[in-house]
XYZ file of N, CA and C in Angstrom:
792
model
N 29.920 82.775 174.939
C 28.999 83.891 174.848
C 29.650 85.128 174.257
N 30.968 85.170 174.376
C 31.656 86.351 173.866
C 31.689 86.396 172.353
N 31.480 85.204 171.716
C 31.537 85.153 170.264
C 30.198 85.437 169.609
N 29.111 85.526 170.355
C 27.791 85.728 169.758
C 27.669 87.054 169.029
N 28.188 88.177 169.561
C 28.073 89.451 168.809
C 28.773 89.407 167.468
N 29.961 88.786 167.418
C 30.671 88.740 166.138
C 29.954 87.852 165.139
N 29.345 86.737 165.625
C 28.595 85.865 164.711
C 27.368 86.587 164.152
N 26.673 87.313 165.004
C 25.496 88.043 164.534
C 25.873 89.118 163.526
N 26.998 89.767 163.752
C 27.441 90.795 162.807
C 27.820 90.179 161.469
N 28.437 89.006 161.517
C 28.831 88.324 160.281
C 27.621 87.889 159.473
N 26.589 87.343 160.187
C 25.380 86.914 159.484
C 24.639 88.108 158.885
N 24.643 89.226 159.601
C 23.976 90.421 159.071
C 24.666 90.933 157.821
N 26.002 90.859 157.809
C 26.761 91.297 156.629
C 26.470 90.423 155.429
N 26.399 89.087 155.638
C 26.100 88.161 154.539
C 24.717 88.416 153.958
N 23.728 88.677 154.810
C 22.383 88.964 154.317
C 22.354 90.241 153.492
N 23.097 91.251 153.945
C 23.126 92.516 153.208
C 23.762 92.333 151.833
N 24.802 91.516 151.756
C 25.441 91.274 150.465
C 24.513 90.522 149.529
N 23.768 89.553 150.055
C 22.814 88.826 149.219
C 21.736 89.745 148.659
N 21.244 90.671 149.487
C 20.231 91.611 149.016
C 20.781 92.518 147.920
N 22.036 92.985 148.101
C 22.627 93.868 147.090
C 22.841 93.151 145.771
N 23.292 91.894 145.847
C 23.515 91.155 144.610
C 22.209 90.839 143.918
N 21.172 90.538 144.707
C 19.879 90.269 144.091
C 19.294 91.486 143.416
N 19.414 92.640 144.064
C 18.898 93.865 143.457
C 19.677 94.235 142.207
N 20.994 93.986 142.216
C 21.798 94.295 141.038
C 21.412 93.410 139.863
N 21.130 92.127 140.135
C 20.713 91.221 139.055
C 19.362 91.631 138.486
N 18.445 92.051 139.346
C 17.125 92.465 138.849
C 17.230 93.718 137.979
N 18.064 94.662 138.397
C 18.245 95.872 137.594
C 18.852 95.529 136.247
N 19.828 94.589 136.237
C 20.447 94.188 134.977
C 19.448 93.509 134.057
N 18.540 92.709 134.632
C 17.521 92.060 133.796
C 16.574 93.083 133.185
N 16.247 94.135 133.947
C 15.350 95.162 133.414
C 16.006 95.935 132.269
N 17.263 96.249 132.433
C 17.942 97.056 131.418
C 18.355 96.247 130.202
N 18.389 94.919 130.310
C 18.800 94.089 129.178
C 20.320 93.976 129.124
N 20.831 93.696 127.941
C 22.275 93.543 127.767
C 22.983 94.888 127.938
N 24.099 94.892 128.632
C 24.830 96.164 128.805
C 25.412 96.630 127.487
N 25.402 97.918 127.334
C 25.942 98.524 126.131
C 27.468 98.557 126.229
N 28.161 98.086 125.190
C 29.626 98.077 125.182
C 30.145 99.509 125.047
N 31.125 99.824 125.872
C 31.676 101.164 125.840
C 32.609 101.318 124.647
N 32.694 102.567 124.185
C 33.577 102.852 123.068
C 35.020 102.686 123.492
N 35.834 102.080 122.656
C 37.243 101.858 122.960
C 38.049 101.985 121.682
N 39.286 102.411 121.844
C 40.188 102.555 120.698
C 41.077 101.336 120.522
N 40.816 100.233 121.276
C 41.673 99.053 121.182
C 41.587 98.420 119.807
N 40.384 98.405 119.205
C 40.247 97.815 117.875
C 41.040 98.613 116.845
N 40.966 99.934 116.978
C 41.741 100.772 116.059
C 43.226 100.554 116.220
N 43.665 100.453 117.466
C 45.081 100.216 117.715
C 45.517 98.866 117.170
N 44.668 97.836 117.349
C 45.021 96.517 116.828
C 45.126 96.523 115.313
N 44.220 97.247 114.656
C 44.277 97.312 113.198
C 45.524 98.057 112.734
N 45.867 99.143 113.448
C 47.089 99.869 113.089
C 48.330 99.010 113.302
N 48.345 98.243 114.394
C 49.490 97.372 114.646
C 49.591 96.292 113.584
N 48.414 95.777 113.136
C 48.430 94.752 112.091
C 48.952 95.315 110.779
N 48.498 96.539 110.446
C 48.989 97.159 109.221
C 50.497 97.424 109.297
N 50.963 97.870 110.472
C 52.398 98.103 110.629
C 53.187 96.817 110.496
N 52.680 95.731 111.117
C 53.375 94.445 111.018
C 53.388 93.942 109.581
N 52.281 94.177 108.852
C 52.248 93.739 107.449
C 53.254 94.509 106.605
N 53.358 95.811 106.848
C 54.340 96.602 106.112
C 55.768 96.176 106.446
N 56.029 95.839 107.694
C 57.370 95.439 108.088
C 57.758 94.098 107.486
N 56.775 93.211 107.268
C 57.090 91.927 106.662
C 57.581 92.091 105.230
N 57.161 93.154 104.576
C 57.600 93.396 103.207
C 59.000 93.988 103.155
N 59.519 94.477 104.277
C 60.848 95.078 104.310
C 61.845 94.106 104.922
N 63.122 94.211 104.579
C 64.126 93.358 105.225
C 64.294 93.721 106.684
N 64.720 92.768 107.456
C 64.796 92.942 108.910
C 65.776 94.040 109.318
N 66.845 94.221 108.550
C 67.869 95.185 108.942
C 67.449 96.631 108.746
N 66.354 96.859 108.033
C 65.994 98.215 107.638
C 65.024 98.912 108.589
N 64.571 98.259 109.650
C 63.612 98.903 110.548
C 63.798 98.364 111.973
N 63.287 99.111 112.917
C 63.303 98.718 114.316
C 61.964 98.083 114.668
N 61.941 96.909 115.286
C 60.660 96.286 115.661
C 59.840 97.203 116.558
N 58.535 97.184 116.352
C 57.650 98.085 117.083
C 57.706 97.838 118.586
N 57.798 96.587 118.985
C 57.780 96.293 120.413
C 59.085 96.647 121.107
N 60.112 96.964 120.347
C 61.381 97.366 120.940
C 61.539 98.882 120.989
N 60.549 99.594 120.487
C 60.601 101.044 120.538
C 60.161 101.531 121.907
N 60.754 102.608 122.360
C 60.443 103.176 123.657
C 59.232 104.081 123.612
N 59.030 104.868 124.656
C 57.865 105.760 124.699
C 57.963 106.945 123.762
N 59.097 107.143 123.099
C 59.230 108.252 122.173
C 60.013 109.423 122.713
N 60.526 109.283 123.925
C 61.330 110.354 124.502
C 62.445 109.722 125.318
N 63.447 110.505 125.638
C 64.590 110.024 126.396
C 64.788 110.903 127.615
N 65.243 110.281 128.707
C 65.485 111.036 129.941
C 66.884 111.632 129.965
N 67.714 111.268 128.977
C 69.064 111.815 128.919
C 69.027 113.271 128.445
N 69.787 114.091 129.113
C 69.870 115.503 128.754
C 71.015 115.681 127.759
N 70.705 116.129 126.556
C 71.693 116.311 125.503
C 72.326 117.687 125.665
N 73.616 117.703 125.884
C 74.307 118.987 126.051
C 74.459 119.715 124.728
N 74.799 118.955 123.692
C 74.999 119.555 122.375
C 74.082 118.844 121.380
N 72.950 119.431 120.984
C 72.021 118.750 120.068
C 72.641 118.398 118.714
N 73.679 119.111 118.310
C 74.279 118.809 117.014
C 74.960 117.443 117.006
N 75.325 116.928 118.160
C 75.975 115.617 118.229
C 74.997 114.462 118.040
N 73.703 114.729 118.111
C 72.720 113.675 117.898
C 72.470 113.407 116.417
N 72.986 114.245 115.547
C 72.773 114.093 114.108
C 73.912 113.262 113.526
N 73.563 112.110 112.981
C 74.561 111.242 112.362
C 73.848 110.358 111.345
N 74.383 110.268 110.160
C 73.770 109.509 109.077
C 74.548 108.220 108.853
N 73.824 107.114 108.764
C 74.411 105.810 108.464
C 73.949 105.342 107.092
N 74.769 104.528 106.487
C 74.463 104.034 105.151
C 73.276 103.077 105.185
N 72.378 103.210 104.225
C 71.267 102.279 104.058
C 71.143 101.797 102.613
N 72.216 101.925 101.863
C 72.218 101.518 100.460
C 72.893 100.150 100.330
N 72.159 99.098 99.938
C 72.771 97.766 99.795
C 73.850 97.723 98.717
N 73.727 98.545 97.687
C 74.735 98.551 96.620
C 76.086 99.019 97.156
N 76.063 100.031 97.982
C 77.301 100.535 98.580
C 77.919 99.507 99.515
N 77.077 98.779 100.232
C 77.586 97.731 101.117
C 78.209 96.594 100.324
N 77.562 96.173 99.231
C 78.109 95.098 98.402
C 79.435 95.498 97.774
N 79.581 96.768 97.418
C 80.845 97.228 96.843
C 81.978 97.108 97.853
N 81.687 97.377 99.127
C 82.711 97.222 100.157
C 83.121 95.769 100.316
N 82.149 94.862 100.312
C 82.460 93.439 100.438
C 83.286 92.952 99.245
N 83.011 93.477 98.080
C 83.800 93.085 96.911
C 85.236 93.581 97.000
N 85.423 94.779 97.541
C 86.782 95.283 97.710
C 87.541 94.512 98.784
N 86.844 94.058 99.798
C 87.501 93.346 100.891
C 87.745 91.879 100.552
N 86.750 91.205 100.013
C 86.819 89.755 99.806
C 87.105 89.367 98.367
N 87.133 90.331 97.459
C 87.399 90.016 96.066
C 86.117 89.904 95.262
N 86.252 89.421 94.034
C 85.100 89.297 93.137
C 84.043 88.381 93.739
N 82.788 88.810 93.655
C 81.640 88.088 94.210
C 81.745 87.918 95.722
N 82.472 88.821 96.357
C 82.550 88.764 97.812
C 81.240 89.096 98.492
N 80.367 89.840 97.804
C 79.072 90.174 98.386
C 78.135 88.988 98.441
N 78.498 87.871 97.778
C 77.649 86.681 97.784
C 78.073 85.653 98.826
N 79.092 85.959 99.590
C 79.562 84.993 100.574
C 78.672 84.927 101.803
N 77.905 85.989 102.062
C 77.053 86.036 103.245
C 75.635 86.428 102.843
N 74.624 85.948 103.565
C 73.249 86.409 103.321
C 73.109 87.895 103.645
N 72.056 88.494 103.134
C 71.863 89.931 103.311
C 71.781 90.327 104.780
N 71.024 89.576 105.573
C 70.880 89.936 106.976
C 72.217 89.865 107.713
N 73.023 88.857 107.405
C 74.310 88.708 108.072
C 75.286 89.782 107.602
N 75.196 90.171 106.343
C 76.070 91.238 105.856
C 75.831 92.534 106.619
N 74.595 92.845 106.891
C 74.290 94.064 107.641
C 74.609 93.890 109.120
N 74.371 92.700 109.662
C 74.647 92.473 111.079
C 76.139 92.585 111.379
N 76.988 92.115 110.458
C 78.429 92.117 110.691
C 79.011 93.517 110.757
N 78.363 94.490 110.155
C 78.903 95.857 110.169
C 78.065 96.779 111.059
N 77.257 96.213 111.951
C 76.408 97.002 112.838
C 76.994 96.991 114.243
N 77.401 98.151 114.719
C 77.947 98.285 116.071
C 76.806 98.403 117.080
N 77.097 98.070 118.322
C 76.054 98.086 119.349
C 75.559 99.498 119.668
N 76.289 100.523 119.253
C 75.836 101.892 119.482
C 74.775 102.329 118.482
N 74.562 101.567 117.418
C 73.584 101.941 116.400
C 72.181 101.553 116.858
N 71.290 102.505 116.898
C 69.886 102.284 117.246
C 69.748 101.581 118.597
N 70.647 101.904 119.518
C 70.620 101.320 120.865
C 70.673 99.788 120.842
N 71.222 99.229 119.785
C 71.342 97.776 119.691
C 70.050 97.047 119.424
N 69.000 97.759 119.015
C 67.689 97.121 118.839
C 67.561 96.342 117.545
N 68.492 96.530 116.617
C 68.466 95.775 115.366
C 69.539 94.687 115.335
N 70.098 94.373 116.483
C 71.180 93.413 116.544
C 72.520 94.095 116.343
N 73.585 93.473 116.852
C 74.924 94.056 116.702
C 75.936 92.926 116.601
N 77.169 93.298 116.287
C 78.174 92.331 115.853
C 79.172 91.942 116.943
N 78.846 92.114 118.201
C 79.815 91.865 119.262
C 80.247 90.408 119.318
N 79.307 89.481 119.265
C 79.659 88.063 119.372
C 80.358 87.559 118.117
N 79.934 88.033 116.968
C 80.643 87.666 115.745
C 82.072 88.191 115.772
N 82.261 89.398 116.294
C 83.602 89.979 116.360
C 84.492 89.206 117.324
N 83.945 88.729 118.416
C 84.747 87.932 119.359
C 85.243 86.645 118.695
N 84.371 85.992 117.956
C 84.758 84.768 117.251
C 85.774 85.072 116.162
N 85.558 86.131 115.394
C 86.492 86.488 114.338
C 87.841 86.916 114.866
N 87.876 87.569 116.019
C 89.156 87.982 116.609
C 90.009 86.759 116.963
N 89.395 85.724 117.469
C 90.126 84.491 117.780
C 90.674 83.840 116.518
N 89.909 83.888 115.438
C 90.367 83.289 114.179
C 91.570 84.048 113.637
N 91.504 85.367 113.643
C 92.625 86.168 113.147
C 93.863 85.963 114.019
N 93.690 85.882 115.322
C 94.819 85.647 116.212
C 95.441 84.280 115.965
N 94.603 83.269 115.742
C 95.119 81.927 115.478
C 95.906 81.880 114.174
N 95.363 82.464 113.126
C 96.042 82.427 111.830
C 97.316 83.268 111.840
N 97.312 84.359 112.577
C 98.528 85.166 112.682
C 99.612 84.411 113.444
N 99.231 83.733 114.509
C 100.200 82.922 115.253
C 100.744 81.789 114.384
N 99.869 81.161 113.650
C 100.318 80.080 112.751
C 101.268 80.620 111.684
N 100.994 81.807 111.184
C 101.885 82.406 110.183
C 103.272 82.658 110.772
N 103.330 83.109 112.015
C 104.631 83.347 112.645
C 105.388 82.037 112.832
N 104.663 80.997 113.183
C 105.325 79.729 113.467
C 105.890 79.062 112.212
N 105.242 79.214 111.077
C 105.684 78.514 109.859
C 106.612 79.368 109.010
N 106.735 80.661 109.320
C 107.605 81.513 108.525
C 109.046 81.355 108.999
N 109.964 81.027 108.106
C 111.368 80.882 108.528
C 111.969 82.233 108.888
N 112.835 82.224 109.840
C 113.502 83.452 110.246
C 114.516 83.864 109.200
N 114.571 85.169 108.922
C 115.483 85.676 107.895
C 116.928 85.638 108.358
N 117.169 86.000 109.578
C 118.534 85.998 110.121
C 118.550 85.208 111.417
N 119.631 84.571 111.629
C 119.774 83.796 112.855
C 121.070 84.198 113.539
N 120.960 84.473 114.799
C 122.143 84.864 115.564
C 123.106 83.679 115.682
N 124.350 84.005 115.688
C 125.352 82.946 115.828
C 125.267 82.340 117.219
N 125.372 81.028 117.311
C 125.238 80.391 118.624
C 126.367 80.804 119.568
N 126.005 80.897 120.816
C 126.992 81.259 121.826
C 127.938 80.085 122.071
N 129.186 80.386 122.046
C 130.183 79.344 122.289
C 130.180 78.943 123.756
N 130.046 77.643 123.972
C 130.062 77.130 125.332
C 131.509 76.977 125.794
N 131.761 77.352 127.020
C 133.132 77.303 127.527
C 133.651 75.880 127.682
N 132.735 74.913 127.720
C 133.153 73.529 127.844
C 133.104 72.791 126.513
N 132.788 73.532 125.420
C 132.757 72.917 124.115
C 131.521 72.093 123.834
N 130.469 72.323 124.605
C 129.244 71.549 124.374
C 128.412 72.191 123.269
N 127.661 71.390 122.544
C 126.796 71.859 121.460
C 125.334 71.607 121.832
N 124.476 72.625 121.659
C 123.063 72.431 122.004
C 122.393 71.453 121.040
N 121.357 70.807 121.547
C 120.626 69.841 120.732
C 119.793 70.585 119.691
N 119.858 70.165 118.461
C 119.133 70.778 117.364
C 118.142 69.776 116.773
N 116.913 70.260 116.539
C 115.882 69.417 115.937
C 114.891 70.319 115.221
N 114.398 69.838 114.078
C 113.456 70.659 113.300
C 112.153 70.907 114.035
N 111.755 69.986 114.906
C 110.511 70.157 115.656
C 110.626 71.257 116.711
N 111.847 71.589 117.110
C 112.063 72.612 118.123
C 112.503 73.949 117.543
N 112.571 74.025 116.210
C 113.112 75.240 115.592
C 112.191 76.439 115.730
N 110.886 76.220 115.926
C 109.925 77.337 115.957
C 109.537 77.771 117.365
N 110.170 77.187 118.373
C 109.730 77.466 119.741
C 109.966 78.926 120.115
N 111.107 79.443 119.758
C 111.480 80.793 120.195
C 110.937 81.903 119.308
N 110.158 81.578 118.291
C 109.700 82.622 117.375
C 108.707 83.568 118.039
N 107.842 83.035 118.877
C 106.844 83.882 119.517
C 107.438 84.757 120.613
N 108.672 84.493 121.006
C 109.308 85.344 122.004
C 109.848 86.633 121.390
N 110.003 86.638 120.085
C 110.512 87.837 119.400
C 109.449 88.522 118.548
N 108.371 87.822 118.229
C 107.324 88.401 117.373
C 105.962 87.916 117.846
N 105.056 88.845 118.078
C 103.728 88.538 118.578
C 102.679 88.779 117.490
N 101.512 88.128 117.596
C 100.452 88.355 116.596
C 100.027 89.813 116.490
N 100.013 90.537 117.618
C 99.620 91.945 117.569
C 100.631 92.817 116.857
N 101.848 92.307 116.666
C 102.819 93.068 115.880
C 102.476 93.060 114.396
N 101.819 91.990 113.939
C 101.430 91.881 112.526
C 100.045 92.467 112.305
N 99.080 92.025 113.107
C 97.693 92.478 112.956
C 97.333 93.393 114.115
N 97.940 94.552 114.169
C 97.643 95.522 115.218
C 96.343 96.262 114.908
N 95.825 96.971 115.890
C 94.593 97.719 115.694
C 94.753 98.795 114.627
N 95.877 99.451 114.635
C 96.104 100.531 113.671
C 96.191 99.987 112.248
N 96.883 98.864 112.073
C 97.005 98.279 110.734
C 95.669 97.767 110.220
N 94.895 97.136 111.079
C 93.579 96.643 110.664
C 92.632 97.798 110.349
N 92.712 98.884 111.123
C 91.874 100.048 110.830
C 92.264 100.682 109.503
N 93.575 100.705 109.201
C 94.023 101.229 107.915
C 93.506 100.366 106.771
N 93.526 99.049 106.935
C 92.975 98.156 105.916
C 91.479 98.384 105.737
N 90.768 98.566 106.846
C 89.330 98.821 106.758
C 89.034 100.123 106.024
N 89.852 101.131 106.231
C 89.651 102.393 105.517
C 89.940 102.246 104.035
N 90.896 101.420 103.692
C 91.235 101.232 102.280
C 90.097 100.567 101.500
N 89.348 99.695 102.153
C 88.249 99.013 101.462
C 86.925 99.752 101.609
N 86.913 100.878 102.318
C 85.686 101.669 102.450
C 84.757 101.219 103.548
N 85.284 100.558 104.572
C 84.432 100.099 105.668
C 83.837 101.234 106.498
N 84.547 102.363 106.716
C 83.922 103.437 107.506
C 82.658 104.009 106.883
N 82.542 103.953 105.556
C 81.366 104.533 104.901
C 80.112 103.677 105.059
N 80.259 102.407 105.413
C 79.091 101.521 105.505
C 78.863 101.012 106.917
N 79.810 101.176 107.823
C 79.620 100.707 109.196
C 78.527 101.505 109.876
N 77.602 100.810 110.497
C 76.489 101.461 111.185
C 76.838 101.600 112.675
N 76.983 102.850 113.113
C 77.274 103.128 114.508
C 76.895 104.553 114.816
N 76.966 104.936 116.077
C 76.647 106.296 116.510
C 77.805 106.819 117.341
N 78.660 107.647 116.743
C 79.787 108.188 117.506
C 79.311 109.162 118.582
N 80.037 109.178 119.681
C 79.706 110.099 120.758
C 79.967 111.531 120.349
N 81.052 111.732 119.597
C 81.420 113.070 119.132
C 81.601 113.016 117.620
N 80.573 113.324 116.843
C 80.701 113.253 115.375
C 81.793 114.151 114.816
N 82.168 115.188 115.548
C 83.222 116.068 115.058
C 84.618 115.487 115.288
N 84.716 114.423 116.087
C 86.009 113.796 116.373
C 85.804 112.285 116.419
N 85.910 111.646 115.263
C 85.633 110.215 115.175
C 86.701 109.375 115.861
N 87.939 109.824 115.813
C 89.007 109.055 116.453
C 88.801 108.991 117.968
N 88.439 110.109 118.557
C 88.167 110.127 119.994
C 86.903 109.351 120.339
N 86.017 109.187 119.374
C 84.792 108.420 119.598
C 85.005 106.921 119.477
N 86.214 106.496 119.073
C 86.506 105.070 118.994
C 86.370 104.482 117.616
N 86.719 105.241 116.578
C 86.592 104.741 115.208
C 87.483 103.522 114.969
N 88.690 103.536 115.508
C 89.609 102.417 115.301
C 89.040 101.121 115.860
N 88.485 101.175 117.054
C 87.907 99.981 117.673
C 86.666 99.519 116.913
N 85.857 100.450 116.459
C 84.639 100.090 115.720
C 84.984 99.403 114.404
N 85.990 99.908 113.700
C 86.398 99.288 112.439
C 86.989 97.902 112.670
N 87.782 97.745 113.715
C 88.309 96.428 114.056
C 87.191 95.453 114.384
N 86.196 95.922 115.111
C 85.068 95.066 115.463
C 84.313 94.601 114.225
N 84.071 95.502 113.287
C 83.363 95.124 112.057
C 84.182 94.152 111.219
N 85.476 94.387 111.140
C 86.331 93.498 110.351
C 86.382 92.102 110.962
N 86.522 92.018 112.266
C 86.521 90.717 112.938
C 85.167 90.025 112.781
N 84.079 90.811 112.839
C 82.748 90.219 112.722
C 82.525 89.612 111.347
N 83.065 90.225 110.308
C 82.941 89.659 108.964
C 83.658 88.308 108.886
N 84.841 88.213 109.487
C 85.569 86.949 109.497
C 84.796 85.893 110.291
N 84.254 86.274 111.432
C 83.466 85.330 112.215
C 82.224 84.849 111.491
N 81.562 85.751 110.768
C 80.377 85.355 110.009
C 80.736 84.402 108.869
N 81.864 84.646 108.203
C 82.292 83.757 107.124
C 82.614 82.371 107.667
N 83.229 82.306 108.831
C 83.541 81.008 109.428
C 82.276 80.240 109.777
N 81.289 80.911 110.319
C 80.034 80.239 110.654
C 79.251 79.841 109.409
N 79.370 80.609 108.353
C 78.606 80.347 107.144
C 79.262 79.287 106.272
N 80.599 79.302 106.157
C 81.289 78.422 105.206
C 82.284 77.464 105.852
N 82.583 77.634 107.119
C 83.501 76.726 107.782
C 84.857 77.356 108.043
N 85.659 76.644 108.855
C 86.952 77.171 109.283
C 87.955 77.251 108.146
N 87.880 76.331 107.199
C 88.858 76.328 106.111
C 88.729 77.571 105.239
N 87.500 77.944 104.915
C 87.288 79.143 104.098
C 87.704 80.391 104.874
N 87.370 80.448 106.157
C 87.767 81.601 106.961
C 89.285 81.701 107.067
N 89.958 80.573 107.183
C 91.421 80.579 107.234
C 92.006 81.128 105.938
N 91.449 80.725 104.817
C 91.940 81.218 103.531
C 91.692 82.715 103.376
N 90.539 83.187 103.828
C 90.230 84.612 103.733
C 91.188 85.432 104.595
N 91.463 84.968 105.798
C 92.380 85.702 106.672
C 93.776 85.752 106.073
N 94.231 84.653 105.524
C 95.583 84.619 104.963
C 95.714 85.477 103.710
N 94.730 85.391 102.806
C 94.862 86.059 101.514
C 94.350 87.498 101.536
N 93.296 87.770 102.279
C 92.652 89.083 102.215
C 93.069 90.017 103.341
N 93.659 89.472 104.403
C 94.039 90.328 105.530
C 95.546 90.304 105.757
N 96.092 89.129 106.070
C 97.521 89.067 106.415
C 98.400 89.456 105.235
N 98.022 89.039 104.039
C 98.837 89.403 102.872
C 98.804 90.904 102.642
N 97.680 91.546 102.866
C 97.589 92.997 102.693
C 98.335 93.748 103.796
N 98.491 93.097 104.940
C 99.232 93.726 106.037
C 100.730 93.545 105.895
N 101.152 92.868 104.848
C 102.566 92.673 104.623
C 103.159 91.481 105.330
N 102.312 90.566 105.800
C 102.825 89.392 106.489
C 103.364 88.378 105.496
């Protein structure tokens, strides 16, 4: 008996809902089809289509995808507005000239256009929305380290210290296969291909003028990490060449275009 009030209330609620729905349907039938409200979605879709069509006509490296753009403002407080002004190269001719100076004649044809721009794009450029060269640089750094180590191992030593005389008259075992073991204890790959030497090589071929990045302090590029950025771009070019043409071509490029210029 205690449940009868709740059941009656539930049935009364259901009847009221049925009456409301019936009255709403009758009113809708009298008024006919509802009038569609004005909306700007069609205009926005057409603008997005036009933007996408224009972007298809441009190369991928030259613009930021619309869906990767933010709301148009930043929550970061800029202490010095002059530091936000920085110009990056967008001339393909200037980029090809750098590749020719680095890789030799027709060096600009060794990589596709998109990869050429990706290899010299640092993650600080455009907040990384157009891709960046971090993974290519990691692969290229390993290749340069391997070839530098191999160069140390196969290069004969210019001077050899006289062997220490054993007090018992014993002579150490000598073998050509063991002659290169101690070379890495006196000379390391970073001694040949150091950051400073690679940055100097990058400056000689004009890499700073085409590298796309955003320094923290445009008035002080060295403090902003110019040396590391140039090393990253140089390693990324080697990594891209290895992926595009294979390890043998990348090995030849490192030996002839980098190590030889470093005086190795």
